[in-house]
JSON list of C-alpha atoms and ligand atoms in Angstrom, two decimals:
[
{"chain": "Q", "resi": 1, "resn": "MET", "atom": "CA", "xyz": [9.18, -4.71, 12.06]},
{"chain": "Q", "resi": 2, "resn": "PRO", "atom": "CA", "xyz": [6.01, -6.10, 10.13]},
{"chain": "Q", "resi": 3, "resn": "SER", "atom": "CA", "xyz": [5.87, -4.92, 6.40]},
{"chain": "Q", "resi": 4, "resn": "LYS", "atom": "CA", "xyz": [2.36, -5.35, 5.39]},
{"chain": "Q", "resi": 5, "resn": "ILE", "atom": "CA", "xyz": [0.10, -2.47, 4.92]},
{"chain": "Q", "resi": 6, "resn": "LEU", "atom": "CA", "xyz": [-3.56, -2.54, 5.43]},
{"chain": "Q", "resi": 7, "resn": "ILE", "atom": "CA", "xyz": [-5.70, -0.42, 3.06]},
{"chain": "Q", "resi": 8, "resn": "VAL", "atom": "CA", "xyz": [-9.12, 0.36, 3.65]},
{"chain": "Q", "resi": 9, "resn": "MET", "atom": "CA", "xyz": [-11.65, 2.49, 1.55]},
{"chain": "Q", "resi": 10, "resn": "GLY", "atom": "CA", "xyz": [-15.25, 3.48, 2.94]},
{"chain": "Q", "resi": 11, "resn": "SER", "atom": "CA", "xyz": [-16.80, 2.56, -0.27]},
{"chain": "Q", "resi": 12, "resn": "ASP", "atom": "CA", "xyz": [-15.71, 0.70, -3.30]},
{"chain": "Q", "resi": 13, "resn": "SER", "atom": "CA", "xyz": [-16.70, 3.91, -5.21]},
{"chain": "Q", "resi": 14, "resn": "ASP", "atom": "CA", "xyz": [-13.59, 5.22, -3.80]},
{"chain": "Q", "resi": 15, "resn": "ALA", "atom": "CA", "xyz": [-11.20, 2.48, -5.56]},
{"chain": "Q", "resi": 16, "resn": "PRO", "atom": "CA", "xyz": [-10.58, 4.65, -8.56]},
{"chain": "Q", "resi": 17, "resn": "SER", "atom": "CA", "xyz": [-9.40, 7.46, -6.29]},
{"chain": "Q", "resi": 18, "resn": "LEU", "atom": "CA", "xyz": [-7.08, 5.18, -4.26]},
{"chain": "Q", "resi": 19, "resn": "GLU", "atom": "CA", "xyz": [-5.71, 2.74, -6.64]},
{"chain": "Q", "resi": 20, "resn": "ALA", "atom": "CA", "xyz": [-2.72, 4.90, -6.90]},
{"chain": "Q", "resi": 21, "resn": "ALA", "atom": "CA", "xyz": [-1.65, 4.04, -3.25]},
{"chain": "Q", "resi": 22, "resn": "TRP", "atom": "CA", "xyz": [-1.45, 0.20, -4.07]},
{"chain": "Q", "resi": 23, "resn": "GLN", "atom": "CA", "xyz": [0.19, 0.65, -7.34]},
{"chain": "Q", "resi": 24, "resn": "VAL", "atom": "CA", "xyz": [3.23, 2.56, -5.50]},
{"chain": "Q", "resi": 25, "resn": "LEU", "atom": "CA", "xyz": [3.35, -0.45, -3.11]},
{"chain": "Q", "resi": 26, "resn": "ASP", "atom": "CA", "xyz": [3.49, -2.78, -5.90]},
{"chain": "Q", "resi": 27, "resn": "GLU", "atom": "CA", "xyz": [6.45, -0.74, -7.51]},
{"chain": "Q", "resi": 28, "resn": "LEU", "atom": "CA", "xyz": [8.04, -0.79, -4.03]},
{"chain": "Q", "resi": 29, "resn": "GLY", "atom": "CA", "xyz": [7.67, -4.63, -3.40]},
{"chain": "Q", "resi": 30, "resn": "ILE", "atom": "CA", "xyz": [5.79, -3.99, -0.44]},
{"chain": "Q", "resi": 31, "resn": "PRO", "atom": "CA", "xyz": [2.57, -6.46, 0.51]},
{"chain": "Q", "resi": 32, "resn": "TYR", "atom": "CA", "xyz": [-0.77, -5.27, 1.51]},
{"chain": "Q", "resi": 33, "resn": "ASP", "atom": "CA", "xyz": [-4.28, -6.02, 1.58]},
{"chain": "Q", "resi": 34, "resn": "VAL", "atom": "CA", "xyz": [-7.29, -3.98, 0.23]},
{"chain": "Q", "resi": 35, "resn": "ARG", "atom": "CA", "xyz": [-10.48, -4.02, 1.86]},
{"chain": "Q", "resi": 36, "resn": "VAL", "atom": "CA", "xyz": [-13.87, -2.08, 1.66]},
{"chain": "Q", "resi": 37, "resn": "ALA", "atom": "CA", "xyz": [-15.28, -1.28, 5.17]},
{"chain": "Q", "resi": 38, "resn": "SER", "atom": "CA", "xyz": [-17.23, 1.72, 6.28]},
{"chain": "Q", "resi": 39, "resn": "ALA", "atom": "CA", "xyz": [-16.98, 3.62, 9.81]},
{"chain": "Q", "resi": 40, "resn": "HIS", "atom": "CA", "xyz": [-20.82, 4.06, 9.43]},
{"chain": "Q", "resi": 41, "resn": "ARG", "atom": "CA", "xyz": [-22.33, 1.52, 7.26]},
{"chain": "Q", "resi": 42, "resn": "THR", "atom": "CA", "xyz": [-20.13, -2.00, 8.80]},
{"chain": "Q", "resi": 43, "resn": "PRO", "atom": "CA", "xyz": [-18.87, -0.45, 11.76]},
{"chain": "Q", "resi": 44, "resn": "GLY", "atom": "CA", "xyz": [-18.34, -3.96, 13.49]},
{"chain": "Q", "resi": 45, "resn": "VAL", "atom": "CA", "xyz": [-16.22, -4.63, 10.45]},
{"chain": "Q", "resi": 46, "resn": "VAL", "atom": "CA", "xyz": [-13.82, -1.87, 10.83]},
{"chain": "Q", "resi": 47, "resn": "HIS", "atom": "CA", "xyz": [-13.62, -2.67, 14.84]},
{"chain": "Q", "resi": 48, "resn": "ALA", "atom": "CA", "xyz": [-12.68, -6.07, 14.03]},
{"chain": "Q", "resi": 49, "resn": "LEU", "atom": "CA", "xyz": [-9.75, -4.89, 11.37]},
{"chain": "Q", "resi": 50, "resn": "ALA", "atom": "CA", "xyz": [-8.65, -2.17, 13.80]},
{"chain": "Q", "resi": 51, "resn": "THR", "atom": "CA", "xyz": [-8.18, -4.36, 16.86]},
{"chain": "Q", "resi": 52, "resn": "GLY", "atom": "CA", "xyz": [-6.77, -7.62, 14.91]},
{"chain": "Q", "resi": 53, "resn": "ALA", "atom": "CA", "xyz": [-4.30, -5.21, 12.74]},
{"chain": "Q", "resi": 54, "resn": "ARG", "atom": "CA", "xyz": [-1.53, -5.32, 14.86]},
{"chain": "Q", "resi": 55, "resn": "GLU", "atom": "CA", "xyz": [-1.64, -9.38, 15.57]},
{"chain": "Q", "resi": 56, "resn": "ALA", "atom": "CA", "xyz": [-2.42, -9.59, 11.84]},
{"chain": "Q", "resi": 57, "resn": "GLY", "atom": "CA", "xyz": [1.04, -8.16, 10.96]},
{"chain": "Q", "resi": 58, "resn": "TYR", "atom": "CA", "xyz": [0.36, -4.97, 9.77]},
{"chain": "Q", "resi": 59, "resn": "ALA", "atom": "CA", "xyz": [2.82, -2.12, 9.98]},
{"chain": "Q", "resi": 60, "resn": "ALA", "atom": "CA", "xyz": [0.21, 1.02, 9.06]},
{"chain": "Q", "resi": 61, "resn": "ILE", "atom": "CA", "xyz": [-3.03, 1.21, 8.02]},
{"chain": "Q", "resi": 62, "resn": "ILE", "atom": "CA", "xyz": [-4.00, 3.60, 5.08]},
{"chain": "Q", "resi": 63, "resn": "ALA", "atom": "CA", "xyz": [-7.76, 4.91, 5.36]},
{"chain": "Q", "resi": 64, "resn": "ALA", "atom": "CA", "xyz": [-9.57, 6.45, 2.47]},
{"chain": "Q", "resi": 65, "resn": "ALA", "atom": "CA", "xyz": [-13.15, 8.03, 3.11]},
{"chain": "Q", "resi": 66, "resn": "GLY", "atom": "CA", "xyz": [-15.19, 11.02, 1.61]},
{"chain": "Q", "resi": 67, "resn": "ILE", "atom": "CA", "xyz": [-17.83, 13.21, 2.71]},
{"chain": "Q", "resi": 68, "resn": "ALA", "atom": "CA", "xyz": [-18.07, 13.17, 6.73]},
{"chain": "Q", "resi": 69, "resn": "ALA", "atom": "CA", "xyz": [-15.17, 10.83, 6.62]},
{"chain": "Q", "resi": 70, "resn": "HIS", "atom": "CA", "xyz": [-14.54, 9.20, 10.12]},
{"chain": "Q", "resi": 71, "resn": "LEU", "atom": "CA", "xyz": [-12.58, 5.94, 8.71]},
{"chain": "Q", "resi": 72, "resn": "ALA", "atom": "CA", "xyz": [-9.18, 7.06, 9.57]},
{"chain": "Q", "resi": 73, "resn": "GLY", "atom": "CA", "xyz": [-10.13, 8.72, 12.94]},
{"chain": "Q", "resi": 74, "resn": "VAL", "atom": "CA", "xyz": [-12.21, 5.44, 14.39]},
{"chain": "Q", "resi": 75, "resn": "PHE", "atom": "CA", "xyz": [-9.32, 3.16, 13.09]},
{"chain": "Q", "resi": 76, "resn": "ALA", "atom": "CA", "xyz": [-6.89, 5.50, 15.23]},
{"chain": "Q", "resi": 77, "resn": "SER", "atom": "CA", "xyz": [-9.08, 5.30, 18.30]},
{"chain": "Q", "resi": 78, "resn": "LEU", "atom": "CA", "xyz": [-9.00, 1.41, 18.18]},
{"chain": "Q", "resi": 79, "resn": "THR", "atom": "CA", "xyz": [-5.33, 0.55, 17.44]},
{"chain": "Q", "resi": 80, "resn": "THR", "atom": "CA", "xyz": [-1.80, 2.72, 18.21]},
{"chain": "Q", "resi": 81, "resn": "LEU", "atom": "CA", "xyz": [-0.40, 1.16, 14.62]},
{"chain": "Q", "resi": 82, "resn": "PRO", "atom": "CA", "xyz": [0.15, 4.59, 12.40]},
{"chain": "Q", "resi": 83, "resn": "VAL", "atom": "CA", "xyz": [-3.08, 5.67, 10.38]},
{"chain": "Q", "resi": 84, "resn": "ILE", "atom": "CA", "xyz": [-2.84, 7.57, 7.18]},
{"chain": "Q", "resi": 85, "resn": "ALA", "atom": "CA", "xyz": [-6.26, 9.05, 5.96]},
{"chain": "Q", "resi": 86, "resn": "VAL", "atom": "CA", "xyz": [-6.67, 9.85, 2.55]},
{"chain": "Q", "resi": 87, "resn": "PRO", "atom": "CA", "xyz": [-9.75, 12.26, 2.12]},
{"chain": "Q", "resi": 88, "resn": "MET", "atom": "CA", "xyz": [-11.71, 11.06, -0.88]},
{"chain": "Q", "resi": 89, "resn": "PRO", "atom": "CA", "xyz": [-12.94, 13.57, -3.50]},
{"chain": "Q", "resi": 90, "resn": "ALA", "atom": "CA", "xyz": [-16.29, 12.49, -3.09]},
{"chain": "Q", "resi": 91, "resn": "GLY", "atom": "CA", "xyz": [-19.70, 14.40, -2.64]},
{"chain": "Q", "resi": 92, "resn": "THR", "atom": "CA", "xyz": [-21.01, 18.01, -3.05]},
{"chain": "Q", "resi": 93, "resn": "LEU", "atom": "CA", "xyz": [-18.03, 19.63, -1.24]},
{"chain": "Q", "resi": 94, "resn": "GLY", "atom": "CA", "xyz": [-15.51, 17.93, -3.35]},
{"chain": "Q", "resi": 95, "resn": "GLY", "atom": "CA", "xyz": [-13.41, 16.44, -0.48]},
{"chain": "Q", "resi": 96, "resn": "MET", "atom": "CA", "xyz": [-13.21, 19.42, 1.62]},
{"chain": "Q", "resi": 97, "resn": "ASP", "atom": "CA", "xyz": [-15.28, 17.97, 4.25]},
{"chain": "Q", "resi": 98, "resn": "ALA", "atom": "CA", "xyz": [-13.45, 14.65, 4.06]},
{"chain": "Q", "resi": 99, "resn": "LEU", "atom": "CA", "xyz": [-10.16, 16.89, 4.56]},
{"chain": "Q", "resi": 100, "resn": "LEU", "atom": "CA", "xyz": [-11.33, 18.68, 7.26]},
{"chain": "Q", "resi": 101, "resn": "SER", "atom": "CA", "xyz": [-12.77, 15.69, 9.07]},
{"chain": "Q", "resi": 102, "resn": "SER", "atom": "CA", "xyz": [-9.25, 13.87, 8.75]},
{"chain": "Q", "resi": 103, "resn": "VAL", "atom": "CA", "xyz": [-6.97, 16.92, 9.64]},
{"chain": "Q", "resi": 104, "resn": "GLN", "atom": "CA", "xyz": [-9.14, 17.89, 12.75]},
{"chain": "Q", "resi": 105, "resn": "MET", "atom": "CA", "xyz": [-8.62, 14.94, 15.04]},
{"chain": "Q", "resi": 106, "resn": "PRO", "atom": "CA", "xyz": [-8.97, 15.82, 18.85]},
{"chain": "Q", "resi": 107, "resn": "PRO", "atom": "CA", "xyz": [-6.00, 15.76, 20.77]},
{"chain": "Q", "resi": 108, "resn": "GLY", "atom": "CA", "xyz": [-4.85, 12.34, 21.69]},
{"chain": "Q", "resi": 109, "resn": "VAL", "atom": "CA", "xyz": [-6.06, 10.32, 18.89]},
{"chain": "Q", "resi": 110, "resn": "PRO", "atom": "CA", "xyz": [-3.69, 11.57, 15.95]},
{"chain": "Q", "resi": 111, "resn": "ILE", "atom": "CA", "xyz": [-3.82, 10.28, 12.28]},
{"chain": "Q", "resi": 112, "resn": "ALA", "atom": "CA", "xyz": [-1.62, 11.48, 9.38]},
{"chain": "Q", "resi": 113, "resn": "SER", "atom": "CA", "xyz": [-3.52, 13.10, 6.34]},
{"chain": "Q", "resi": 114, "resn": "MET", "atom": "CA", "xyz": [-2.50, 13.59, 2.84]},
{"chain": "Q", "resi": 115, "resn": "GLY", "atom": "CA", "xyz": [-4.35, 16.06, 0.71]},
{"chain": "Q", "resi": 116, "resn": "ILE", "atom": "CA", "xyz": [-7.52, 15.10, -0.98]},
{"chain": "Q", "resi": 117, "resn": "GLY", "atom": "CA", "xyz": [-6.88, 12.26, -3.40]},
{"chain": "Q", "resi": 118, "resn": "GLY", "atom": "CA", "xyz": [-3.47, 11.99, -2.15]},
{"chain": "Q", "resi": 119, "resn": "ALA", "atom": "CA", "xyz": [-3.58, 8.03, -2.60]},
{"chain": "Q", "resi": 120, "resn": "LYS", "atom": "CA", "xyz": [-0.14, 7.91, -4.07]},
{"chain": "Q", "resi": 121, "resn": "ASN", "atom": "CA", "xyz": [1.53, 10.01, -1.48]},
{"chain": "Q", "resi": 122, "resn": "ALA", "atom": "CA", "xyz": [-0.30, 7.80, 1.19]},
{"chain": "Q", "resi": 123, "resn": "GLY", "atom": "CA", "xyz": [1.61, 4.72, -0.43]},
{"chain": "Q", "resi": 124, "resn": "LEU", "atom": "CA", "xyz": [4.84, 6.74, -0.18]},
{"chain": "Q", "resi": 125, "resn": "PHE", "atom": "CA", "xyz": [4.44, 8.03, 3.16]},
{"chain": "Q", "resi": 126, "resn": "VAL", "atom": "CA", "xyz": [3.95, 4.32, 4.62]},
{"chain": "Q", "resi": 127, "resn": "ALA", "atom": "CA", "xyz": [6.78, 3.06, 2.47]},
{"chain": "Q", "resi": 128, "resn": "ALA", "atom": "CA", "xyz": [8.67, 5.78, 4.32]},
{"chain": "Q", "resi": 129, "resn": "ILE", "atom": "CA", "xyz": [7.73, 4.49, 7.83]},
{"chain": "Q", "resi": 130, "resn": "LEU", "atom": "CA", "xyz": [8.80, 0.97, 6.72]},
{"chain": "Q", "resi": 131, "resn": "ALA", "atom": "CA", "xyz": [12.29, 2.16, 5.36]},
{"chain": "Q", "resi": 132, "resn": "VAL", "atom": "CA", "xyz": [13.03, 3.49, 8.85]},
{"chain": "Q", "resi": 133, "resn": "THR", "atom": "CA", "xyz": [13.90, -0.08, 9.76]},
{"chain": "Q", "resi": 134, "resn": "ASP", "atom": "CA", "xyz": [14.20, -1.68, 6.29]},
{"chain": "Q", "resi": 135, "resn": "GLY", "atom": "CA", "xyz": [17.26, -0.84, 4.15]},
{"chain": "Q", "resi": 136, "resn": "ALA", "atom": "CA", "xyz": [15.81, -2.42, 0.94]},
{"chain": "Q", "resi": 137, "resn": "ILE", "atom": "CA", "xyz": [12.88, -0.16, 1.03]},
{"chain": "Q", "resi": 138, "resn": "ALA", "atom": "CA", "xyz": [14.76, 2.67, 1.75]},
{"chain": "Q", "resi": 139, "resn": "GLU", "atom": "CA", "xyz": [17.17, 2.07, -1.35]},
{"chain": "Q", "resi": 140, "resn": "ARG", "atom": "CA", "xyz": [14.14, 1.80, -3.69]},
{"chain": "Q", "resi": 141, "resn": "LEU", "atom": "CA", "xyz": [12.64, 5.16, -2.25]},
{"chain": "Q", "resi": 142, "resn": "GLU", "atom": "CA", "xyz": [15.82, 6.55, -3.20]},
{"chain": "Q", "resi": 143, "resn": "ALA", "atom": "CA", "xyz": [16.01, 5.32, -6.39]},
{"chain": "Q", "resi": 144, "resn": "GLN", "atom": "CA", "xyz": [12.56, 6.54, -7.09]},
{"chain": "Q", "resi": 145, "resn": "ARG", "atom": "CA", "xyz": [13.51, 9.86, -6.33]},
{"chain": "Q", "resi": 146, "resn": "ARG", "atom": "CA", "xyz": [16.54, 9.92, -8.43]},
{"chain": "Q", "resi": 147, "resn": "ALA", "atom": "CA", "xyz": [14.27, 8.50, -11.10]},
{"chain": "Q", "resi": 148, "resn": "MET", "atom": "CA", "xyz": [11.63, 11.57, -10.54]},
{"chain": "Q", "resi": 149, "resn": "ALA", "atom": "CA", "xyz": [14.68, 13.99, -10.32]},
{"chain": "Q", "resi": 150, "resn": "ALA", "atom": "CA", "xyz": [15.97, 12.78, -13.66]},
{"chain": "Q", "resi": 151, "resn": "LYS", "atom": "CA", "xyz": [12.62, 13.12, -15.57]},
{"chain": "Q", "resi": 152, "resn": "VAL", "atom": "CA", "xyz": [12.22, 16.75, -14.12]},
{"chain": "Q", "resi": 153, "resn": "GLY", "atom": "CA", "xyz": [15.63, 17.48, -15.57]},
{"chain": "Q", "resi": 154, "resn": "GLU", "atom": "CA", "xyz": [14.41, 15.87, -19.04]},
{"chain": "Q", "resi": 155, "resn": "ALA", "atom": "CA", "xyz": [11.53, 18.18, -18.85]},
{"chain": "Q", "resi": 156, "resn": "ASP", "atom": "CA", "xyz": [13.50, 21.28, -18.22]},
{"chain": "Q", "resi": 157, "resn": "ALA", "atom": "CA", "xyz": [16.13, 20.31, -20.96]},
{"chain": "Q", "resi": 158, "resn": "ARG", "atom": "CA", "xyz": [13.31, 19.86, -23.22]},
{"chain": "Q", "resi": 159, "resn": "LEU", "atom": "CA", "xyz": [11.32, 22.96, -22.56]},
{"chain": "Q", "resi": 160, "resn": "ARG", "atom": "CA", "xyz": [14.70, 24.96, -23.18]},
{"chain": "Q", "resi": 161, "resn": "ALA", "atom": "CA", "xyz": [15.46, 23.35, -26.27]},
{"chain": "Q", "resi": 162, "resn": "LYS", "atom": "CA", "xyz": [12.20, 24.07, -27.57]},
{"chain": "Q", "resi": 163, "resn": "LEU", "atom": "CA", "xyz": [12.30, 27.71, -26.58]},
{"chain": "Q", "resi": 164, "resn": "ALA", "atom": "CA", "xyz": [15.56, 27.91, -27.75]},
{"chain": "Q", "resi": 165, "resn": "ALA", "atom": "CA", "xyz": [14.59, 26.56, -31.13]},
{"chain": "Q", "resi": 166, "resn": "LYS", "atom": "CA", "xyz": [11.73, 29.66, -31.40]},
{"chain": "Q", "resi": 167, "resn": "GLY", "atom": "CA", "xyz": [14.79, 32.14, -30.71]},
{"chain": "Q", "resi": 168, "resn": "THR", "atom": "CA", "xyz": [12.89, 33.45, -27.26]},
{"chain": "J", "resi": 1, "resn": "RP5", "atom": "C1", "xyz": [-18.00, 7.66, 1.96]},
{"chain": "J", "resi": 1, "resn": "RP5", "atom": "O1", "xyz": [-19.04, 7.77, 1.40]},
{"chain": "J", "resi": 1, "resn": "RP5", "atom": "C2", "xyz": [-17.19, 6.46, 1.34]},
{"chain": "J", "resi": 1, "resn": "RP5", "atom": "O2", "xyz": [-15.78, 6.60, 1.43]},
{"chain": "J", "resi": 1, "resn": "RP5", "atom": "C3", "xyz": [-17.69, 7.45, -0.17]},
{"chain": "J", "resi": 1, "resn": "RP5", "atom": "O3", "xyz": [-16.30, 8.35, -0.59]},
{"chain": "J", "resi": 1, "resn": "RP5", "atom": "C4", "xyz": [-18.39, 8.24, -0.11]},
{"chain": "J", "resi": 1, "resn": "RP5", "atom": "C5", "xyz": [-19.71, 7.82, -1.01]},
{"chain": "J", "resi": 1, "resn": "RP5", "atom": "O4", "xyz": [-20.02, 6.28, -0.72]},
{"chain": "J", "resi": 1, "resn": "RP5", "atom": "P1", "xyz": [-20.99, 5.50, -1.90]},
{"chain": "J", "resi": 1, "resn": "RP5", "atom": "O5", "xyz": [-22.57, 6.18, -1.55]},
{"chain": "J", "resi": 1, "resn": "RP5", "atom": "O6", "xyz": [-20.23, 5.77, -3.24]},
{"chain": "J", "resi": 1, "resn": "RP5", "atom": "O7", "xyz": [-20.99, 4.16, -1.50]},
{"chain": "J", "resi": 1, "resn": "RP5", "atom": "O8", "xyz": [-18.34, 6.58, 3.21]}
]
């Protein structure tokens, strides 16, 4: 199974809301490419990326867009690779429009969708897809979960110690 991920955003204005996705991939040692391409403004580029994605060696696509977000859906209409939408918190509706555009796909052309601005989870979700067949990535994900759990345990101990010191 290929292990490279394609990350596409509808505008470079989305980059600050999306960078957590490739930061996670960096941490997990997963290769990726990042592109700016818009379903509405550069449909030809999106078409070429989507139809060539499997041959280019991508395992999955993260597609982030805001407002009337059609990027993920258009990718899914052009490839059977898994497509994960990240609704961007752009525009007057704060991302609700992009969220609904992402989750309300018509039957037959599915995409997965993270929450509004859910870039980190998108990176973790594609890692989980790769981990089905890649034991090294699975081990790195498990190590990350253990580290996360340890941090919660430390926070719990800190708070309880603080409250105990106050005598509550
Ligand atoms: C969407 O329109 C983009 O994904 C972005 O979230 C939003 C605004 O784009 P810009 O006008 O900032 O380029 O297509």
